[in-house]
Amino acid sequence: MKLQLIGTGSITAPQTSASSLIDDHILIDCGTGVIKELMKQKINIFDIDTILITHLHADHFFDLPYIILLRSFNQITNNLKIYGPKNLKKKVNALFEIGYADLDDVEKLFFAGNTSIVEFDNLEKEINGHLITSILVEHGETKPSYGYIIEKDGKKIGFSGDSCYCQAIDHLVDSCDVSVLECSFPYNSKEHMGPEIIEKLALKGKIIVTHMSLYTRKELKKRNIDNVIIGKDSDIFHI
Ligand SMILES: [Zn+2]
């Protein structure tokens, strides 16, 4: 599988919001700045047929209206399915209402660009040869918050989304060839993981770190941990 890091920052960092692309067509999270970043990285955004949203925080889904608008303007005929937690559709409609109050019928946009939103409790689905499984992670009071495992040709890549250190993260690192983990905080909190946790998890498996604040990026560099790659926007890996 090809893994491209679109964004690797948290909201306090100059890097784009955390987002990853698998095999040029599966996007994990579409937060603030992601659409512009995809264009900068010269990715054909209309090749993306699947978007997996981890949870309903701005830095993970606020750019969805742009991709829906662009697909509609260009009358893209291949389907785009956006998978995410309950209430995703309502929240995206609310974004359209705030940002484009003059639009009389948002449904027309979805229709014209062949875009749909699929809300789930538990996702296990094969899409174009990729088996996609959701896992419930712990992200403070934000419930549900999902991570994902994507499997193809016997290889598995895990995505933590936003999560504190919990059983699901252990499972992710234990079962995946590579885990793309968030590291937003200087320490482990109820919402996020810190560099110390990343160091412990790296004893068990290969980790690519994303969703970093400036502090955690600097701290991870200082620690120079075996088995850990500090992600940069536009990095590409073949797994
Ligand atoms: Zn979050």
Coordinates of N, CA and C and ligand atoms in Angstrom, one line a residue:
M1 N 0.8 -1.2 0.0 CA 0.0 0.0 0.0 C 0.9 1.3 0.0
K2 N 0.4 2.3 -0.7 CA 1.1 3.6 -0.6 C 0.4 4.4 0.4
L3 N 1.2 5.0 1.3 CA 0.6 5.8 2.4 C 1.2 7.2 2.2
Q4 N 0.4 8.2 1.9 CA 0.9 9.6 1.8 C 0.4 10.4 2.9
L5 N 1.3 11.1 3.6 CA 0.8 12.0 4.7 C 0.4 13.3 4.1
I6 N -0.8 13.7 4.2 CA -1.3 15.0 3.7 C -1.0 16.1 4.7
G7 N -1.4 15.8 5.9 CA -1.1 16.8 7.0 C -0.7 16.0 8.2
T8 N 0.2 16.7 9.0 CA 0.7 16.0 10.2 C 0.6 16.9 11.5
G9 N -0.1 18.0 11.4 CA -0.1 19.0 12.5 C -1.4 18.9 13.4
S10 N -1.2 19.4 14.6 CA -2.4 19.7 15.4 C -2.8 21.1 15.2
I11 N -3.9 21.6 15.8 CA -4.3 23.0 15.6 C -3.3 24.0 16.0
T12 N -2.4 23.6 16.9 CA -1.4 24.6 17.4 C -0.1 24.6 16.5
A13 N -0.1 23.9 15.4 CA 1.1 23.7 14.6 C 0.9 24.3 13.2
P14 N 2.0 24.8 12.6 CA 1.9 25.3 11.2 C 1.6 24.3 10.2
Q15 N 1.8 23.0 10.5 CA 1.6 21.9 9.5 C 0.0 21.8 9.3
T16 N -0.3 21.2 8.2 CA -1.8 21.0 7.9 C -2.4 20.0 8.8
S17 N -3.7 20.1 9.1 CA -4.4 19.2 9.9 C -4.1 17.7 9.5
A18 N -4.0 16.9 10.5 CA -3.7 15.5 10.3 C -4.6 14.8 9.3
S19 N -4.1 14.3 8.3 CA -4.8 13.6 7.2 C -3.9 12.7 6.4
S20 N -4.4 11.5 6.0 CA -3.5 10.6 5.3 C -4.3 10.0 4.1
L21 N -3.5 9.6 3.1 CA -4.1 9.1 1.8 C -3.5 7.7 1.5
I22 N -4.4 6.8 1.3 CA -4.0 5.4 1.0 C -4.2 5.2 -0.5
D23 N -3.2 4.7 -1.2 CA -3.3 4.3 -2.6 C -4.1 5.4 -3.5
D24 N -3.8 6.6 -3.2 CA -4.4 7.7 -3.9 C -5.9 7.8 -3.9
H25 N -6.6 6.9 -3.2 CA -8.1 7.0 -3.3 C -8.8 6.9 -2.0
I26 N -8.1 6.6 -0.9 CA -8.8 6.5 0.4 C -8.2 7.6 1.3
L27 N -9.0 8.6 1.7 CA -8.5 9.7 2.5 C -9.0 9.5 4.0
I28 N -8.1 9.6 4.9 CA -8.5 9.5 6.3 C -8.5 10.9 6.9
D29 N -9.6 11.4 7.2 CA -9.9 12.7 7.8 C -9.7 13.9 6.7
C30 N -10.5 14.9 6.9 CA -10.6 16.0 5.9 C -10.8 17.3 6.7
G31 N -9.9 17.6 7.5 CA -10.1 18.8 8.4 C -9.6 20.1 7.7
T32 N -9.5 21.1 8.4 CA -9.2 22.4 7.9 C -7.8 22.4 7.2
G33 N -7.9 22.9 5.9 CA -6.6 23.0 5.1 C -6.3 21.8 4.3
V34 N -7.1 20.7 4.4 CA -6.7 19.5 3.7 C -6.9 19.6 2.2
I35 N -8.0 20.2 1.8 CA -8.2 20.3 0.3 C -7.1 21.1 -0.4
K36 N -6.7 22.2 0.2 CA -5.6 23.0 -0.4 C -4.3 22.2 -0.4
E37 N -4.1 21.5 0.7 CA -2.9 20.7 0.8 C -2.8 19.6 -0.3
L38 N -4.0 18.9 -0.5 CA -4.1 17.9 -1.5 C -3.7 18.5 -2.9
M39 N -4.2 19.7 -3.1 CA -3.8 20.4 -4.4 C -2.4 20.7 -4.5
K40 N -1.8 21.2 -3.4 CA -0.4 21.5 -3.3 C 0.5 20.3 -3.6
Q41 N 0.0 19.1 -3.1 CA 0.7 17.9 -3.3 C 0.4 17.2 -4.6
K42 N -0.3 18.0 -5.5 CA -0.7 17.6 -6.8 C -1.4 16.3 -6.9
I43 N -2.3 16.1 -6.0 CA -3.2 14.9 -6.0 C -4.5 15.2 -6.7
N44 N -4.9 14.4 -7.6 CA -6.2 14.6 -8.2 C -7.3 14.2 -7.2
I45 N -7.9 15.3 -6.6 CA -8.9 15.0 -5.5 C -10.1 14.2 -6.0
F46 N -10.3 14.2 -7.4 CA -11.5 13.5 -7.9 C -11.2 12.0 -8.0
D47 N -9.9 11.6 -7.8 CA -9.6 10.1 -7.7 C -10.0 9.6 -6.3
I48 N -10.3 10.5 -5.3 CA -10.6 10.0 -4.0 C -12.1 9.5 -4.0
D49 N -12.2 8.2 -3.7 CA -13.6 7.6 -3.8 C -14.1 7.3 -2.4
T50 N -13.2 7.4 -1.4 CA -13.6 7.0 0.0 C -13.0 8.0 1.0
I51 N -13.8 8.6 1.9 CA -13.2 9.4 2.9 C -13.7 8.8 4.3
L52 N -12.7 8.6 5.2 CA -13.0 8.0 6.5 C -12.8 9.1 7.5
I53 N -13.9 9.5 8.2 CA -13.8 10.6 9.2 C -13.7 9.9 10.6
T54 N -12.7 10.3 11.4 CA -12.5 9.7 12.7 C -13.4 10.2 13.7
H55 N -13.7 11.5 13.8 CA -14.6 12.1 14.8 C -14.9 13.5 14.4
L56 N -15.9 14.1 15.1 CA -16.5 15.4 14.7 C -15.8 16.6 15.3
H57 N -14.5 16.7 15.2 CA -13.8 17.9 15.5 C -13.4 18.6 14.3
A58 N -13.4 20.0 14.3 CA -13.1 20.8 13.1 C -11.9 20.4 12.3
D59 N -10.8 20.1 13.0 CA -9.6 19.7 12.3 C -9.6 18.3 11.7
H60 N -10.8 17.7 11.7 CA -10.9 16.4 11.1 C -12.0 16.3 10.1
F61 N -12.9 17.3 10.0 CA -14.0 17.2 8.9 C -14.4 18.6 8.3
F62 N -13.8 19.7 8.8 CA -14.3 21.0 8.3 C -14.1 21.3 6.8
D63 N -13.2 20.5 6.1 CA -13.0 20.8 4.7 C -14.0 20.0 3.8
L64 N -14.9 19.2 4.4 CA -15.8 18.3 3.6 C -16.7 19.2 2.6
P65 N -17.2 20.3 3.1 CA -18.0 21.1 2.1 C -17.3 21.5 0.8
Y66 N -15.9 21.7 0.9 CA -15.2 22.1 -0.3 C -15.1 21.0 -1.3
I67 N -14.9 19.8 -0.8 CA -14.8 18.6 -1.7 C -16.2 18.4 -2.3
I68 N -17.2 18.5 -1.5 CA -18.6 18.3 -2.0 C -18.9 19.4 -3.1
L69 N -18.5 20.6 -2.8 CA -18.7 21.7 -3.8 C -18.0 21.5 -5.1
L70 N -16.7 21.2 -5.0 CA -15.8 21.0 -6.1 C -16.3 19.8 -7.0
R71 N -16.8 18.8 -6.4 CA -17.3 17.6 -7.2 C -18.6 18.0 -7.9
S72 N -19.4 18.8 -7.2 CA -20.6 19.3 -7.8 C -20.4 20.2 -9.0
F73 N -19.5 21.2 -8.8 CA -19.1 22.1 -9.9 C -18.6 21.4 -11.2
N74 N -17.8 20.3 -10.9 CA -17.2 19.6 -12.0 C -18.0 18.4 -12.4
Q75 N -19.2 18.2 -11.8 CA -20.1 17.1 -12.2 C -19.4 15.8 -12.3
I76 N -18.7 15.4 -11.2 CA -17.9 14.2 -11.2 C -18.8 13.0 -11.1
T77 N -18.6 12.0 -12.0 CA -19.5 10.9 -12.1 C -19.1 9.7 -11.3
N78 N -17.8 9.5 -10.9 CA -17.5 8.4 -10.0 C -18.0 8.7 -8.6
N79 N -18.4 7.7 -7.9 CA -19.0 7.9 -6.5 C -17.9 8.3 -5.5
L80 N -18.3 9.2 -4.6 CA -17.5 9.4 -3.4 C -18.4 9.1 -2.2
K81 N -17.9 8.2 -1.4 CA -18.6 7.9 -0.1 C -17.8 8.4 1.0
I82 N -18.5 9.1 1.9 CA -17.8 9.7 3.1 C -18.4 8.9 4.3
Y83 N -17.5 8.1 5.0 CA -17.9 7.3 6.1 C -17.6 8.1 7.4
G84 N -18.5 8.1 8.4 CA -18.2 8.8 9.6 C -19.2 8.5 10.7
P85 N -19.0 9.1 11.9 CA -19.9 8.8 13.0 C -21.3 9.4 12.8
K86 N -22.2 8.9 13.6 CA -23.5 9.5 13.7 C -23.5 11.0 13.7
N87 N -24.4 11.7 13.1 CA -24.5 13.1 13.0 C -23.6 13.8 12.1
L88 N -22.8 13.1 11.3 CA -21.9 13.7 10.4 C -22.7 14.5 9.3
K89 N -23.7 13.9 8.8 CA -24.5 14.6 7.8 C -25.1 15.9 8.3
K90 N -25.6 15.8 9.5 CA -26.2 17.0 10.1 C -25.2 18.1 10.3
K91 N -24.0 17.8 10.7 CA -22.9 18.7 10.9 C -22.4 19.3 9.6
V92 N -22.3 18.5 8.6 CA -21.9 19.0 7.2 C -22.9 20.0 6.7
N93 N -24.2 19.6 6.9 CA -25.3 20.5 6.4 C -25.2 21.8 7.2
A94 N -24.9 21.8 8.5 CA -24.8 23.0 9.3 C -23.6 23.9 8.8
L95 N -22.5 23.2 8.3 CA -21.4 24.0 7.8 C -21.8 24.7 6.5
F96 N -22.6 24.0 5.7 CA -23.1 24.7 4.4 C -24.0 25.9 4.8
E97 N -24.8 25.7 5.8 CA -25.7 26.7 6.2 C -25.0 28.0 6.7
I98 N -23.9 27.7 7.5 CA -23.1 28.9 8.0 C -22.3 29.5 6.9
G99 N -21.7 28.7 6.0 CA -20.7 29.2 5.0 C -21.4 29.6 3.7
Y100 N -22.5 29.0 3.4 CA -23.1 29.3 2.1 C -24.6 29.4 2.3
A101 N -25.0 30.4 3.0 CA -26.5 30.6 3.4 C -27.3 30.7 2.1
D102 N -26.7 31.2 1.0 CA -27.5 31.4 -0.2 C -27.9 30.1 -1.0
L103 N -27.3 29.0 -0.6 CA -27.6 27.8 -1.2 C -29.0 27.3 -0.8
D104 N -29.9 27.1 -1.8 CA -31.2 26.7 -1.4 C -31.4 25.2 -1.2
D105 N -30.5 24.4 -1.9 CA -30.7 23.0 -1.8 C -29.4 22.3 -1.8
V106 N -28.9 22.0 -0.6 CA -27.6 21.3 -0.4 C -27.6 19.9 -1.1
E107 N -28.8 19.3 -1.0 CA -28.9 17.9 -1.5 C -28.5 17.8 -3.0
K108 N -28.8 18.9 -3.7 CA -28.5 19.0 -5.1 C -27.0 18.9 -5.4
L109 N -26.2 19.5 -4.4 CA -24.7 19.4 -4.5 C -24.3 18.0 -4.4
F110 N -24.8 17.3 -3.4 CA -24.4 15.9 -3.2 C -24.8 15.1 -4.5
F111 N -25.9 15.3 -5.0 CA -26.4 14.6 -6.2 C -25.6 14.9 -7.4
A112 N -25.3 16.2 -7.7 CA -24.6 16.6 -8.9 C -23.1 16.0 -8.9
G113 N -22.6 15.9 -7.7 CA -21.2 15.4 -7.6 C -21.1 13.9 -7.2
N114 N -22.2 13.2 -7.2 CA -22.2 11.8 -6.8 C -21.5 11.5 -5.5
T115 N -21.9 12.3 -4.5 CA -21.2 12.2 -3.2 C -22.3 11.8 -2.2
S116 N -22.0 10.9 -1.3 CA -22.9 10.6 -0.2 C -22.2 10.4 1.1
I117 N -23.0 10.6 2.1 CA -22.4 10.4 3.5 C -23.0 9.1 4.1
V118 N -22.2 8.3 4.6 CA -22.6 7.0 5.3 C -22.3 7.1 6.8
E119 N -23.3 7.1 7.6 CA -23.0 7.1 9.1 C -23.0 5.7 9.6
F120 N -22.0 5.4 10.5 CA -22.0 4.0 11.0 C -21.7 3.9 12.5
D121 N -22.0 2.8 13.1 CA -21.6 2.5 14.4 C -20.3 1.7 14.4
N122 N -20.2 0.8 13.5 CA -19.1 -0.2 13.4 C -18.9 -0.5 11.9
L123 N -17.8 -0.1 11.4 CA -17.6 -0.3 10.0 C -16.6 -1.5 9.7
E124 N -17.1 -2.4 8.8 CA -16.2 -3.4 8.3 C -16.6 -3.6 6.9
K125 N -15.7 -3.2 6.0 CA -16.2 -3.1 4.6 C -15.0 -3.3 3.6
E126 N -15.2 -4.0 2.5 CA -14.2 -4.1 1.5 C -14.5 -3.1 0.4
I127 N -13.5 -2.3 0.2 CA -13.6 -1.2 -0.8 C -12.4 -1.3 -1.8
N128 N -12.7 -1.7 -3.0 CA -11.7 -1.8 -4.1 C -10.4 -2.6 -3.6
G129 N -10.7 -3.7 -2.9 CA -9.6 -4.6 -2.5 C -9.0 -4.2 -1.1
H130 N -9.5 -3.1 -0.5 CA -9.0 -2.8 0.8 C -10.1 -3.2 1.8
L131 N -9.6 -3.9 2.9 CA -10.6 -4.2 3.9 C -10.4 -3.1 5.0
I132 N -11.5 -2.4 5.3 CA -11.5 -1.2 6.2 C -12.3 -1.6 7.4
T133 N -11.6 -1.5 8.6 CA -12.3 -1.8 9.9 C -12.2 -0.6 10.8
S134 N -13.3 -0.2 11.4 CA -13.2 0.9 12.4 C -12.9 0.3 13.8
I135 N -12.2 1.1 14.6 CA -12.1 0.7 16.0 C -12.5 1.9 16.9
L136 N -13.1 1.6 18.0 CA -13.5 2.7 18.9 C -12.3 3.1 19.8
V137 N -11.9 4.3 19.7 CA -10.8 4.8 20.6 C -11.4 5.7 21.6
E138 N -10.5 6.2 22.5 CA -11.0 7.0 23.6 C -10.4 8.4 23.5
H139 N -11.3 9.4 23.3 CA -10.9 10.8 23.0 C -11.7 11.7 23.9
G140 N -11.4 11.6 25.2 CA -12.2 12.4 26.2 C -13.7 12.2 26.1
E141 N -14.4 13.3 26.1 CA -15.8 13.3 26.0 C -16.4 13.2 24.6
T142 N -15.5 13.2 23.6 CA -15.9 13.1 22.2 C -16.2 11.6 21.9
K143 N -17.5 11.3 21.8 CA -17.9 10.0 21.6 C -19.0 10.0 20.5
P144 N -18.9 9.1 19.5 CA -17.8 8.1 19.3 C -16.6 8.8 18.7
S145 N -15.4 8.2 18.9 CA -14.2 8.6 18.2 C -13.6 7.3 17.6
Y146 N -13.3 7.3 16.3 CA -12.8 6.1 15.7 C -11.4 6.2 15.2
G147 N -10.8 5.0 15.3 CA -9.5 4.8 14.6 C -9.9 3.8 13.4
Y148 N -9.0 3.6 12.5 CA -9.2 2.6 11.4 C -8.1 1.7 11.2
I149 N -8.4 0.5 10.7 CA -7.3 -0.4 10.2 C -7.6 -0.7 8.7
I150 N -6.6 -0.5 7.9 CA -6.8 -0.7 6.5 C -5.9 -1.9 6.1
E151 N -6.4 -2.9 5.4 CA -5.7 -4.1 5.1 C -5.7 -4.4 3.6
K152 N -4.6 -4.7 3.1 CA -4.5 -5.1 1.7 C -3.3 -6.0 1.5
D153 N -3.4 -7.1 0.7 CA -2.3 -8.0 0.4 C -1.6 -8.4 1.6
G154 N -2.3 -8.7 2.7 CA -1.6 -9.2 3.9 C -1.0 -8.1 4.8
K155 N -1.0 -6.9 4.4 CA -0.4 -5.8 5.1 C -1.5 -4.9 5.8
K156 N -1.2 -4.5 7.0 CA -2.2 -3.6 7.7 C -1.6 -2.3 8.1
I157 N -2.3 -1.2 7.9 CA -1.9 0.1 8.4 C -3.0 0.5 9.4
G158 N -2.6 1.0 10.6 CA -3.6 1.5 11.6 C -3.5 3.0 11.7
F159 N -4.7 3.6 12.0 CA -4.8 5.0 12.2 C -5.5 5.2 13.5
S160 N -4.8 6.0 14.4 CA -5.4 6.2 15.7 C -6.5 7.2 15.8
G161 N -6.6 8.1 14.7 CA -7.4 9.3 14.9 C -6.9 10.0 16.1
D162 N -7.8 10.7 16.8 CA -7.4 11.4 18.1 C -7.8 10.4 19.2
S163 N -6.8 10.1 20.1 CA -7.0 9.1 21.1 C -6.0 9.3 22.3
C164 N -6.5 9.0 23.4 CA -5.5 8.8 24.5 C -5.0 7.4 24.4
Y165 N -4.0 7.1 25.3 CA -3.5 5.7 25.3 C -4.6 4.8 25.9
C166 N -5.0 3.8 25.2 CA -6.1 2.9 25.7 C -5.9 1.5 25.1
Q167 N -6.8 0.6 25.4 CA -6.6 -0.8 24.9 C -6.7 -0.8 23.4
A168 N -7.6 0.0 22.8 CA -7.7 0.0 21.4 C -6.4 0.4 20.7
I169 N -5.6 1.3 21.3 CA -4.3 1.7 20.7 C -3.3 0.5 20.8
D170 N -3.4 -0.2 21.9 CA -2.5 -1.3 22.1 C -2.8 -2.4 21.0
H171 N -4.1 -2.6 20.8 CA -4.6 -3.5 19.7 C -4.1 -3.1 18.3
L172 N -4.2 -1.8 18.1 CA -3.8 -1.2 16.8 C -2.3 -1.5 16.5
V173 N -1.5 -1.2 17.5 CA 0.0 -1.4 17.4 C 0.3 -2.8 17.3
D174 N -0.4 -3.7 18.1 CA -0.1 -5.1 18.1 C -0.4 -5.8 16.7
S175 N -1.5 -5.3 16.1 CA -2.0 -6.0 14.9 C -1.6 -5.4 13.6
C176 N -1.0 -4.2 13.6 CA -0.7 -3.6 12.3 C 0.8 -3.6 12.0
D177 N 1.1 -3.6 10.7 CA 2.5 -3.5 10.3 C 3.1 -2.1 10.6
V178 N 2.2 -1.1 10.4 CA 2.6 0.3 10.7 C 1.4 0.9 11.3
S179 N 1.6 1.7 12.4 CA 0.5 2.5 13.0 C 0.8 4.0 12.9
V180 N -0.2 4.7 12.4 CA -0.1 6.1 12.3 C -0.8 6.7 13.5
L181 N 0.0 7.2 14.4 CA -0.5 7.6 15.8 C -0.4 9.1 16.0
E182 N -1.4 9.6 16.7 CA -1.4 11.0 17.1 C -0.5 11.2 18.3
C183 N 0.1 12.4 18.4 CA 0.9 12.8 19.5 C 0.7 14.3 19.7
S184 N -0.4 14.7 20.3 CA -0.7 16.1 20.4 C -0.3 16.8 21.7
F185 N -0.1 16.0 22.7 CA 0.1 16.7 24.0 C 1.5 16.3 24.6
P186 N 2.0 17.1 25.5 CA 3.3 16.8 26.1 C 3.2 15.6 27.0
Y187 N 2.0 15.2 27.4 CA 1.9 14.1 28.3 C 0.6 13.4 27.9
N188 N 0.4 12.1 28.4 CA -0.9 11.4 28.1 C -2.0 12.1 28.9
S189 N -3.1 12.5 28.2 CA -4.3 13.0 28.9 C -5.5 12.2 28.5
K190 N -6.6 12.6 28.9 CA -7.9 11.8 28.6 C -8.2 11.9 27.1
E191 N -7.6 13.0 26.5 CA -7.9 13.2 25.0 C -6.8 12.7 24.1
H192 N -5.5 12.9 24.5 CA -4.4 12.7 23.5 C -3.3 11.9 24.2
M193 N -2.4 11.5 23.2 CA -1.1 10.8 23.7 C 0.0 11.8 23.7
G194 N 1.0 11.5 24.5 CA 2.3 12.3 24.5 C 3.5 11.5 24.1
P195 N 4.6 12.1 24.0 CA 5.9 11.4 23.5 C 6.3 10.2 24.3
E196 N 6.0 10.2 25.6 CA 6.4 9.1 26.5 C 5.6 7.8 26.1
I197 N 4.3 8.0 25.8 CA 3.5 6.9 25.4 C 4.0 6.3 24.0
I198 N 4.3 7.3 23.1 CA 4.8 6.8 21.8 C 6.1 6.0 22.0
E199 N 6.9 6.4 22.8 CA 8.2 5.7 23.1 C 7.9 4.3 23.6
K200 N 6.9 4.2 24.5 CA 6.6 2.8 25.0 C 6.0 1.9 23.9
L201 N 5.1 2.5 23.1 CA 4.4 1.8 22.0 C 5.4 1.3 21.0
A202 N 6.4 2.1 20.8 CA 7.4 1.8 19.7 C 8.2 0.5 20.1
L203 N 8.2 0.1 21.3 CA 8.8 -1.2 21.7 C 8.1 -2.4 21.0
K204 N 6.8 -2.1 20.7 CA 5.9 -3.2 20.1 C 5.8 -3.2 18.6
G205 N 5.9 -2.0 18.0 CA 5.7 -1.9 16.6 C 6.1 -0.6 16.0
K206 N 6.1 -0.6 14.6 CA 6.6 0.5 13.9 C 5.5 1.6 13.9
I207 N 6.0 2.9 14.2 CA 5.0 4.0 14.3 C 5.4 5.1 13.4
I208 N 4.4 5.7 12.8 CA 4.6 7.0 12.1 C 3.7 8.0 13.0
V209 N 4.4 9.1 13.4 CA 3.6 10.0 14.3 C 3.0 11.2 13.5
T210 N 1.8 11.5 13.8 CA 1.1 12.6 13.2 C 0.4 13.5 14.2
H211 N -0.4 14.5 13.7 CA -1.2 15.3 14.7 C -0.4 15.8 15.8
M212 N 0.8 16.4 15.4 CA 1.8 16.9 16.4 C 1.6 18.4 16.6
S213 N 1.8 18.8 17.9 CA 2.0 20.2 18.2 C 3.5 20.5 18.0
L214 N 3.8 21.8 18.0 CA 5.3 22.1 17.8 C 6.1 21.5 18.9
Y215 N 5.5 21.5 20.1 CA 6.2 21.0 21.3 C 6.5 19.5 21.1
T216 N 5.5 18.7 20.8 CA 5.7 17.3 20.7 C 6.6 16.9 19.5
R217 N 6.5 17.6 18.4 CA 7.4 17.4 17.3 C 8.9 17.6 17.8
K218 N 9.1 18.6 18.5 CA 10.5 18.9 19.0 C 11.0 17.9 20.0
E219 N 10.0 17.5 20.9 CA 10.4 16.5 21.9 C 10.6 15.2 21.3
L220 N 9.9 14.8 20.3 CA 10.1 13.5 19.7 C 11.4 13.4 19.0
K221 N 11.8 14.6 18.3 CA 13.1 14.7 17.6 C 14.2 14.5 18.7
K222 N 14.0 15.1 19.8 CA 15.1 15.1 20.9 C 15.2 13.6 21.3
R223 N 14.1 12.9 21.5 CA 14.2 11.5 22.0 C 14.7 10.5 21.0
N224 N 14.6 10.8 19.7 CA 15.2 10.0 18.6 C 14.9 8.5 18.9
I225 N 13.6 8.2 18.8 CA 13.2 6.8 19.3 C 13.3 5.8 18.1
D226 N 13.9 4.6 18.4 CA 13.9 3.6 17.4 C 12.5 3.2 17.0
N227 N 12.2 2.9 15.7 CA 10.9 2.4 15.3 C 9.9 3.5 15.1
V228 N 10.3 4.8 15.3 CA 9.4 5.9 15.2 C 9.8 6.8 14.1
I229 N 8.9 7.1 13.2 CA 9.2 8.1 12.1 C 8.3 9.3 12.5
I230 N 8.9 10.5 12.5 CA 8.2 11.7 12.8 C 7.6 12.2 11.4
G231 N 6.3 12.1 11.2 CA 5.7 12.4 9.9 C 5.9 13.9 9.5
K232 N 6.1 14.1 8.2 CA 6.1 15.4 7.6 C 5.0 15.5 6.5
D233 N 4.4 16.6 6.4 CA 3.4 16.8 5.3 C 4.0 16.4 4.0
S234 N 3.4 15.6 3.2 CA 3.8 15.1 1.9 C 4.7 13.9 1.9
D235 N 5.1 13.4 3.1 CA 5.9 12.1 3.1 C 5.1 11.0 2.4
I236 N 5.9 10.1 1.7 CA 5.2 8.9 1.1 C 5.9 7.7 1.6
F237 N 5.2 6.7 2.0 CA 5.7 5.4 2.4 C 5.1 4.3 1.6
H238 N 5.8 3.2 1.3 CA 5.2 2.0 0.7 C 5.3 0.8 1.7
I239 N 4.1 0.3 2.0 CA 4.0 -0.7 3.1 C 3.4 -2.0 2.5
Ligands
ZN1 ZN -10.2 15.7 18.3

